[in-house]
């Protein structure tokens, strides 16, 4: 259903954006769960989901999908490394063809622009700053408001907002780099606690109770966790809490059964 809806929405979004004269397509389609599900299913649909993510223009989601795919192979499919190597090669070929054939596409152009800015910049830091879409300004703006040790220890509060100047015409609250978002609102103690909890979830799996559903839940958690370093997915994505809850449930129930 989610995959089909994303397929239907794509041409509609392109039509609406182009009709309004908008040059940038950057919509977050809810494809984390379909991607995690089809890691164990039809490889053709998996590639199609990657193409959808690419055409929606969200670099964070594309990075999350690719890194989740690599993690899935390393953790669960080492014995089938050749199969997934072939799938990866096919994906790279398809990806290259799309870049060449649809170079005028807004989402494709955004991706190639990112690559060019990073490679042509005098330094890696300047290149990353050029393609960050204001994310480095978020970091600078927040650190400028955290003026003493108490701000770092206890945060600036749930209602904390900051001004992004030319990027947004009103004060904003969320931060794309989620660790800084936690730090600025809740302080160092809570940030360390929440990341201890997240990493504990990440490293708590036991292959003795791994099955298809568990792999879907674990892959979904990895996907959203990786996204959270480029977007505020831990704040706004309900599936983040669902995946963590499911993994904790499986860990606890398995411990009881043992």
mmCIF file of C-alpha atoms in Angstrom:
data_model
loop_
_atom_site.group_PDB
_atom_site.id
_atom_site.type_symbol
_atom_site.label_atom_id
_atom_site.label_comp_id
_atom_site.label_asym_id
_atom_site.label_seq_id
_atom_site.Cartn_x
_atom_site.Cartn_y
_atom_site.Cartn_z
ATOM 1 C CA UNK A 1 0.000 0.000 0.000
ATOM 2 C CA UNK A 2 2.746 2.475 1.006
ATOM 3 C CA UNK A 3 4.872 1.495 -1.982
ATOM 4 C CA UNK A 4 1.916 1.823 -4.375
ATOM 5 C CA UNK A 5 0.935 5.167 -2.891
ATOM 6 C CA UNK A 6 4.467 6.487 -3.353
ATOM 7 C CA UNK A 7 4.433 5.354 -6.995
ATOM 8 C CA UNK A 8 1.138 7.180 -7.609
ATOM 9 C CA UNK A 9 2.241 10.316 -5.745
ATOM 10 C CA UNK A 10 5.486 10.749 -7.680
ATOM 11 C CA UNK A 11 4.084 11.896 -11.078
ATOM 12 C CA UNK A 12 1.416 13.970 -9.303
ATOM 13 C CA UNK A 13 4.102 15.741 -7.247
ATOM 14 C CA UNK A 14 6.205 16.388 -10.342
ATOM 15 C CA UNK A 15 3.203 17.822 -12.186
ATOM 16 C CA UNK A 16 2.205 20.102 -9.303
ATOM 17 C CA UNK A 17 5.758 21.314 -8.714
ATOM 18 C CA UNK A 18 6.445 21.991 -12.397
ATOM 19 C CA UNK A 19 3.072 23.746 -12.820
ATOM 20 C CA UNK A 20 3.970 26.065 -9.957
ATOM 21 C CA UNK A 21 7.401 26.778 -11.429
ATOM 22 C CA UNK A 22 9.225 25.086 -8.549
ATOM 23 C CA UNK A 23 12.630 23.714 -9.493
ATOM 24 C CA UNK A 24 13.281 21.531 -6.479
ATOM 25 C CA UNK A 25 11.594 18.212 -5.752
ATOM 26 C CA UNK A 26 12.336 17.104 -2.189
ATOM 27 C CA UNK A 27 9.529 15.103 -0.579
ATOM 28 C CA UNK A 28 10.104 12.457 2.079
ATOM 29 C CA UNK A 29 8.144 9.402 0.850
ATOM 30 C CA UNK A 30 7.380 6.850 3.604
ATOM 31 C CA UNK A 31 9.512 4.157 1.980
ATOM 32 C CA UNK A 32 11.578 3.038 4.968
ATOM 33 C CA UNK A 33 9.246 0.152 5.825
ATOM 34 C CA UNK A 34 8.774 -1.094 2.210
ATOM 35 C CA UNK A 35 12.547 -0.979 1.721
ATOM 36 C CA UNK A 36 13.176 -2.934 4.925
ATOM 37 C CA UNK A 37 10.501 -5.457 3.940
ATOM 38 C CA UNK A 38 11.766 -6.059 0.408
ATOM 39 C CA UNK A 39 15.354 -6.585 1.502
ATOM 40 C CA UNK A 40 14.293 -10.226 1.824
ATOM 41 C CA UNK A 41 11.897 -10.184 -1.107
ATOM 42 C CA UNK A 42 11.882 -9.333 -4.786
ATOM 43 C CA UNK A 43 15.215 -7.626 -5.708
ATOM 44 C CA UNK A 44 13.553 -5.895 -8.672
ATOM 45 C CA UNK A 45 11.060 -4.136 -6.385
ATOM 46 C CA UNK A 46 13.943 -3.224 -4.053
ATOM 47 C CA UNK A 47 15.718 -1.496 -6.948
ATOM 48 C CA UNK A 48 12.471 0.235 -7.926
ATOM 49 C CA UNK A 49 12.105 1.532 -4.365
ATOM 50 C CA UNK A 50 15.636 2.924 -4.552
ATOM 51 C CA UNK A 51 14.750 4.631 -7.836
ATOM 52 C CA UNK A 52 11.667 6.135 -6.189
ATOM 53 C CA UNK A 53 13.773 7.474 -3.323
ATOM 54 C CA UNK A 54 16.198 8.917 -5.857
ATOM 55 C CA UNK A 55 13.451 10.630 -7.864
ATOM 56 C CA UNK A 56 11.881 12.113 -4.735
ATOM 57 C CA UNK A 57 15.160 13.945 -4.204
ATOM 58 C CA UNK A 58 15.841 13.167 -0.533
ATOM 59 C CA UNK A 59 19.566 12.619 -0.109
ATOM 60 C CA UNK A 60 19.222 11.609 3.547
ATOM 61 C CA UNK A 61 16.771 8.842 2.688
ATOM 62 C CA UNK A 62 18.951 7.616 -0.186
ATOM 63 C CA UNK A 63 21.991 7.471 2.111
ATOM 64 C CA UNK A 64 19.918 5.655 4.735
ATOM 65 C CA UNK A 65 18.700 3.086 2.216
ATOM 66 C CA UNK A 66 22.163 2.336 0.836
ATOM 67 C CA UNK A 67 23.779 2.044 4.263
ATOM 68 C CA UNK A 68 20.916 -0.149 5.505
ATOM 69 C CA UNK A 69 21.412 -2.436 2.495
ATOM 70 C CA UNK A 70 25.123 -2.798 3.320
ATOM 71 C CA UNK A 71 24.376 -3.448 7.017
ATOM 72 C CA UNK A 72 21.760 -6.067 6.083
ATOM 73 C CA UNK A 73 24.281 -7.982 3.964
ATOM 74 C CA UNK A 74 26.997 -7.838 6.632
ATOM 75 C CA UNK A 75 24.709 -8.896 9.483
ATOM 76 C CA UNK A 76 22.333 -11.373 7.874
ATOM 77 C CA UNK A 77 23.497 -12.425 4.412
ATOM 78 C CA UNK A 78 27.228 -13.100 4.533
ATOM 79 C CA UNK A 79 26.690 -16.516 2.951
ATOM 80 C CA UNK A 80 24.899 -14.902 -0.006
ATOM 81 C CA UNK A 81 27.463 -12.167 -0.553
ATOM 82 C CA UNK A 82 27.889 -13.066 -4.237
ATOM 83 C CA UNK A 83 24.151 -12.728 -4.903
ATOM 84 C CA UNK A 84 24.019 -9.302 -3.305
ATOM 85 C CA UNK A 85 27.231 -8.256 -4.999
ATOM 86 C CA UNK A 86 25.537 -8.952 -8.330
ATOM 87 C CA UNK A 87 22.447 -7.076 -7.173
ATOM 88 C CA UNK A 88 24.655 -4.158 -6.150
ATOM 89 C CA UNK A 89 26.383 -4.104 -9.536
ATOM 90 C CA UNK A 90 23.019 -4.120 -11.322
ATOM 91 C CA UNK A 91 21.856 -1.307 -9.051
ATOM 92 C CA UNK A 92 24.959 0.766 -9.835
ATOM 93 C CA UNK A 93 24.451 0.251 -13.575
ATOM 94 C CA UNK A 94 20.785 1.263 -13.339
ATOM 95 C CA UNK A 95 21.730 4.235 -11.173
ATOM 96 C CA UNK A 96 24.360 5.396 -13.684
ATOM 97 C CA UNK A 97 21.934 5.080 -16.607
ATOM 98 C CA UNK A 98 19.326 7.120 -14.720
ATOM 99 C CA UNK A 99 21.868 9.854 -13.984
ATOM 100 C CA UNK A 100 22.826 10.072 -17.657
ATOM 101 C CA UNK A 101 19.391 9.741 -19.233
ATOM 102 C CA UNK A 102 17.530 12.002 -16.800
ATOM 103 C CA UNK A 103 20.194 14.610 -16.083
ATOM 104 C CA UNK A 104 17.585 17.397 -16.481
ATOM 105 C CA UNK A 105 15.363 15.921 -13.776
ATOM 106 C CA UNK A 106 15.232 18.201 -10.722
ATOM 107 C CA UNK A 107 15.947 15.439 -8.227
ATOM 108 C CA UNK A 108 18.777 13.988 -10.340
ATOM 109 C CA UNK A 109 20.266 17.419 -10.867
ATOM 110 C CA UNK A 110 20.240 17.998 -7.110
ATOM 111 C CA UNK A 111 22.221 14.811 -6.595
ATOM 112 C CA UNK A 112 24.777 15.572 -9.319
ATOM 113 C CA UNK A 113 25.057 19.128 -8.013
ATOM 114 C CA UNK A 114 25.890 17.728 -4.582
ATOM 115 C CA UNK A 115 28.659 15.586 -6.058
ATOM 116 C CA UNK A 116 30.087 18.447 -8.106
ATOM 117 C CA UNK A 117 30.068 20.875 -5.191
ATOM 118 C CA UNK A 118 31.924 18.429 -2.951
ATOM 119 C CA UNK A 119 34.525 17.441 -5.555
ATOM 120 C CA UNK A 120 35.123 20.954 -6.932
ATOM 121 C CA UNK A 121 35.403 22.707 -3.563
ATOM 122 C CA UNK A 122 38.863 23.773 -2.302
ATOM 123 C CA UNK A 123 38.375 21.557 0.754
ATOM 124 C CA UNK A 124 35.984 18.824 1.880
ATOM 125 C CA UNK A 125 34.650 21.047 4.669
ATOM 126 C CA UNK A 126 33.771 23.841 2.232
ATOM 127 C CA UNK A 127 32.147 21.351 -0.140
ATOM 128 C CA UNK A 128 29.986 19.874 2.602
ATOM 129 C CA UNK A 129 29.007 23.374 3.698
ATOM 130 C CA UNK A 130 27.956 24.249 0.134
ATOM 131 C CA UNK A 131 25.603 21.268 -0.165
ATOM 132 C CA UNK A 132 24.290 21.232 3.402
ATOM 133 C CA UNK A 133 21.173 23.277 2.522
ATOM 134 C CA UNK A 134 21.570 25.360 5.646
ATOM 135 C CA UNK A 135 22.362 22.516 8.027
ATOM 136 C CA UNK A 136 25.734 24.005 8.955
ATOM 137 C CA UNK A 137 23.948 27.290 9.673
ATOM 138 C CA UNK A 138 21.607 25.383 12.002
ATOM 139 C CA UNK A 139 24.612 24.166 13.963
ATOM 140 C CA UNK A 140 26.217 27.620 14.113
ATOM 141 C CA UNK A 141 22.931 29.284 15.133
ATOM 142 C CA UNK A 142 22.282 26.830 17.964
ATOM 143 C CA UNK A 143 25.805 26.913 19.386
ATOM 144 C CA UNK A 144 25.632 30.719 19.347
ATOM 145 C CA UNK A 145 22.600 30.518 21.670
ATOM 146 C CA UNK A 146 24.128 27.964 24.049
ATOM 147 C CA UNK A 147 26.234 30.427 25.990
ATOM 148 C CA UNK A 148 27.208 28.620 29.212
ATOM 149 C CA UNK A 149 27.757 25.217 30.796
ATOM 150 C CA UNK A 150 24.199 24.974 32.138
ATOM 151 C CA UNK A 151 22.806 25.170 28.584
ATOM 152 C CA UNK A 152 24.913 22.163 27.605
ATOM 153 C CA UNK A 153 24.087 20.176 30.734
ATOM 154 C CA UNK A 154 20.324 20.719 30.844
ATOM 155 C CA UNK A 155 19.441 22.133 27.412
ATOM 156 C CA UNK A 156 17.403 25.174 26.493
ATOM 157 C CA UNK A 157 14.000 23.543 26.954
ATOM 158 C CA UNK A 158 11.364 21.807 24.869
ATOM 159 C CA UNK A 159 10.107 25.135 23.503
ATOM 160 C CA UNK A 160 13.547 26.231 22.292
ATOM 161 C CA UNK A 161 13.554 27.844 18.827
ATOM 162 C CA UNK A 162 16.198 29.606 16.764
ATOM 163 C CA UNK A 163 16.413 31.911 13.761
ATOM 164 C CA UNK A 164 17.783 30.586 10.459
ATOM 165 C CA UNK A 165 17.744 33.979 8.772
ATOM 166 C CA UNK A 166 17.601 33.735 4.977
ATOM 167 C CA UNK A 167 16.549 30.072 4.936
ATOM 168 C CA UNK A 168 13.250 30.346 6.850
ATOM 169 C CA UNK A 169 11.137 33.432 7.525
ATOM 170 C CA UNK A 170 10.217 32.316 11.061
ATOM 171 C CA UNK A 171 11.911 30.732 14.046
ATOM 172 C CA UNK A 172 12.333 26.950 13.827
ATOM 173 C CA UNK A 173 12.586 24.221 16.441
ATOM 174 C CA UNK A 174 13.867 20.986 14.930
ATOM 175 C CA UNK A 175 17.451 20.286 13.886
ATOM 176 C CA UNK A 176 18.414 17.984 11.014
ATOM 177 C CA UNK A 177 21.397 16.665 13.010
ATOM 178 C CA UNK A 178 19.410 14.871 15.694
ATOM 179 C CA UNK A 179 22.168 14.591 18.359
ATOM 180 C CA UNK A 180 22.382 18.387 18.403
ATOM 181 C CA UNK A 181 18.592 18.563 18.546
ATOM 182 C CA UNK A 182 18.571 16.460 21.719
ATOM 183 C CA UNK A 183 21.484 18.376 23.204
ATOM 184 C CA UNK A 184 19.982 21.823 22.557
ATOM 185 C CA UNK A 185 16.567 20.947 24.009
ATOM 186 C CA UNK A 186 17.269 18.416 26.734
ATOM 187 C CA UNK A 187 20.957 18.731 27.560
ATOM 188 C CA UNK A 188 23.925 16.402 27.738
ATOM 189 C CA UNK A 189 22.581 13.978 30.359
ATOM 190 C CA UNK A 190 19.461 13.133 28.376
ATOM 191 C CA UNK A 191 21.384 13.025 25.066
ATOM 192 C CA UNK A 192 23.887 10.522 26.454
ATOM 193 C CA UNK A 193 21.042 8.457 27.913
ATOM 194 C CA UNK A 194 18.997 8.370 24.686
ATOM 195 C CA UNK A 195 22.000 7.401 22.564
ATOM 196 C CA UNK A 196 23.007 4.748 25.079
ATOM 197 C CA UNK A 197 19.472 3.387 24.708
ATOM 198 C CA UNK A 198 19.594 3.560 20.893
ATOM 199 C CA UNK A 199 23.007 1.912 20.635
ATOM 200 C CA UNK A 200 21.957 -0.707 23.161
ATOM 201 C CA UNK A 201 19.005 -1.481 20.873
ATOM 202 C CA UNK A 202 21.316 -1.527 17.859
ATOM 203 C CA UNK A 203 23.705 -4.060 19.376
ATOM 204 C CA UNK A 204 21.215 -6.156 21.335
ATOM 205 C CA UNK A 205 20.168 -8.592 18.613
ATOM 206 C CA UNK A 206 20.943 -12.261 18.953
ATOM 207 C CA UNK A 207 20.995 -14.415 15.832
ATOM 208 C CA UNK A 208 19.401 -17.282 17.745
ATOM 209 C CA UNK A 209 15.997 -15.600 17.569
ATOM 210 C CA UNK A 210 16.334 -13.849 14.225
ATOM 211 C CA UNK A 211 13.498 -14.472 11.773
ATOM 212 C CA UNK A 212 11.988 -12.626 8.812
ATOM 213 C CA UNK A 213 9.920 -10.212 10.901
ATOM 214 C CA UNK A 214 12.819 -9.434 13.207
ATOM 215 C CA UNK A 215 15.073 -8.627 10.238
ATOM 216 C CA UNK A 216 12.415 -6.232 8.898
ATOM 217 C CA UNK A 217 12.161 -4.477 12.270
ATOM 218 C CA UNK A 218 15.915 -4.312 12.733
ATOM 219 C CA UNK A 219 16.558 -3.041 9.201
ATOM 220 C CA UNK A 220 13.829 -0.421 9.655
ATOM 221 C CA UNK A 221 15.474 0.770 12.872
ATOM 222 C CA UNK A 222 18.890 1.032 11.188
ATOM 223 C CA UNK A 223 17.345 2.965 8.278
ATOM 224 C CA UNK A 224 15.671 5.535 10.537
ATOM 225 C CA UNK A 225 18.692 5.766 12.844
ATOM 226 C CA UNK A 226 20.986 6.605 9.913
ATOM 227 C CA UNK A 227 18.463 9.129 8.575
ATOM 228 C CA UNK A 228 18.436 10.857 11.949
ATOM 229 C CA UNK A 229 21.938 12.225 11.361
ATOM 230 C CA UNK A 230 20.675 14.092 8.293
ATOM 231 C CA UNK A 231 17.044 14.750 9.237
ATOM 232 C CA UNK A 232 14.896 14.848 12.386
ATOM 233 C CA UNK A 233 13.390 11.410 11.796
ATOM 234 C CA UNK A 234 13.683 10.341 15.446
ATOM 235 C CA UNK A 235 11.397 13.257 16.361
ATOM 236 C CA UNK A 236 8.712 12.942 13.704
ATOM 237 C CA UNK A 237 8.716 9.379 12.298
ATOM 238 C CA UNK A 238 6.243 7.163 14.242
ATOM 239 C CA UNK A 239 7.904 4.036 12.889
ATOM 240 C CA UNK A 240 11.034 4.890 14.883
ATOM 241 C CA UNK A 241 9.206 4.193 18.154
ATOM 242 C CA UNK A 242 7.387 1.186 16.641
ATOM 243 C CA UNK A 243 10.624 -0.465 15.447
ATOM 244 C CA UNK A 244 12.398 0.126 18.765
ATOM 245 C CA UNK A 245 9.406 -1.207 20.714
ATOM 246 C CA UNK A 246 9.233 -4.322 18.543
ATOM 247 C CA UNK A 247 12.957 -5.041 18.901
ATOM 248 C CA UNK A 248 12.789 -4.598 22.677
ATOM 249 C CA UNK A 249 9.758 -6.876 22.846
ATOM 250 C CA UNK A 250 11.548 -9.595 20.874
ATOM 251 C CA UNK A 251 14.671 -9.293 23.022
ATOM 252 C CA UNK A 252 12.744 -9.500 26.302
ATOM 253 C CA UNK A 253 10.427 -12.311 25.177
ATOM 254 C CA UNK A 254 13.368 -14.340 23.909
ATOM 255 C CA UNK A 255 15.207 -13.878 27.196
ATOM 256 C CA UNK A 256 12.141 -15.097 29.113
ATOM 257 C CA UNK A 257 11.748 -18.150 26.880
ATOM 258 C CA UNK A 258 15.387 -19.083 27.401
#
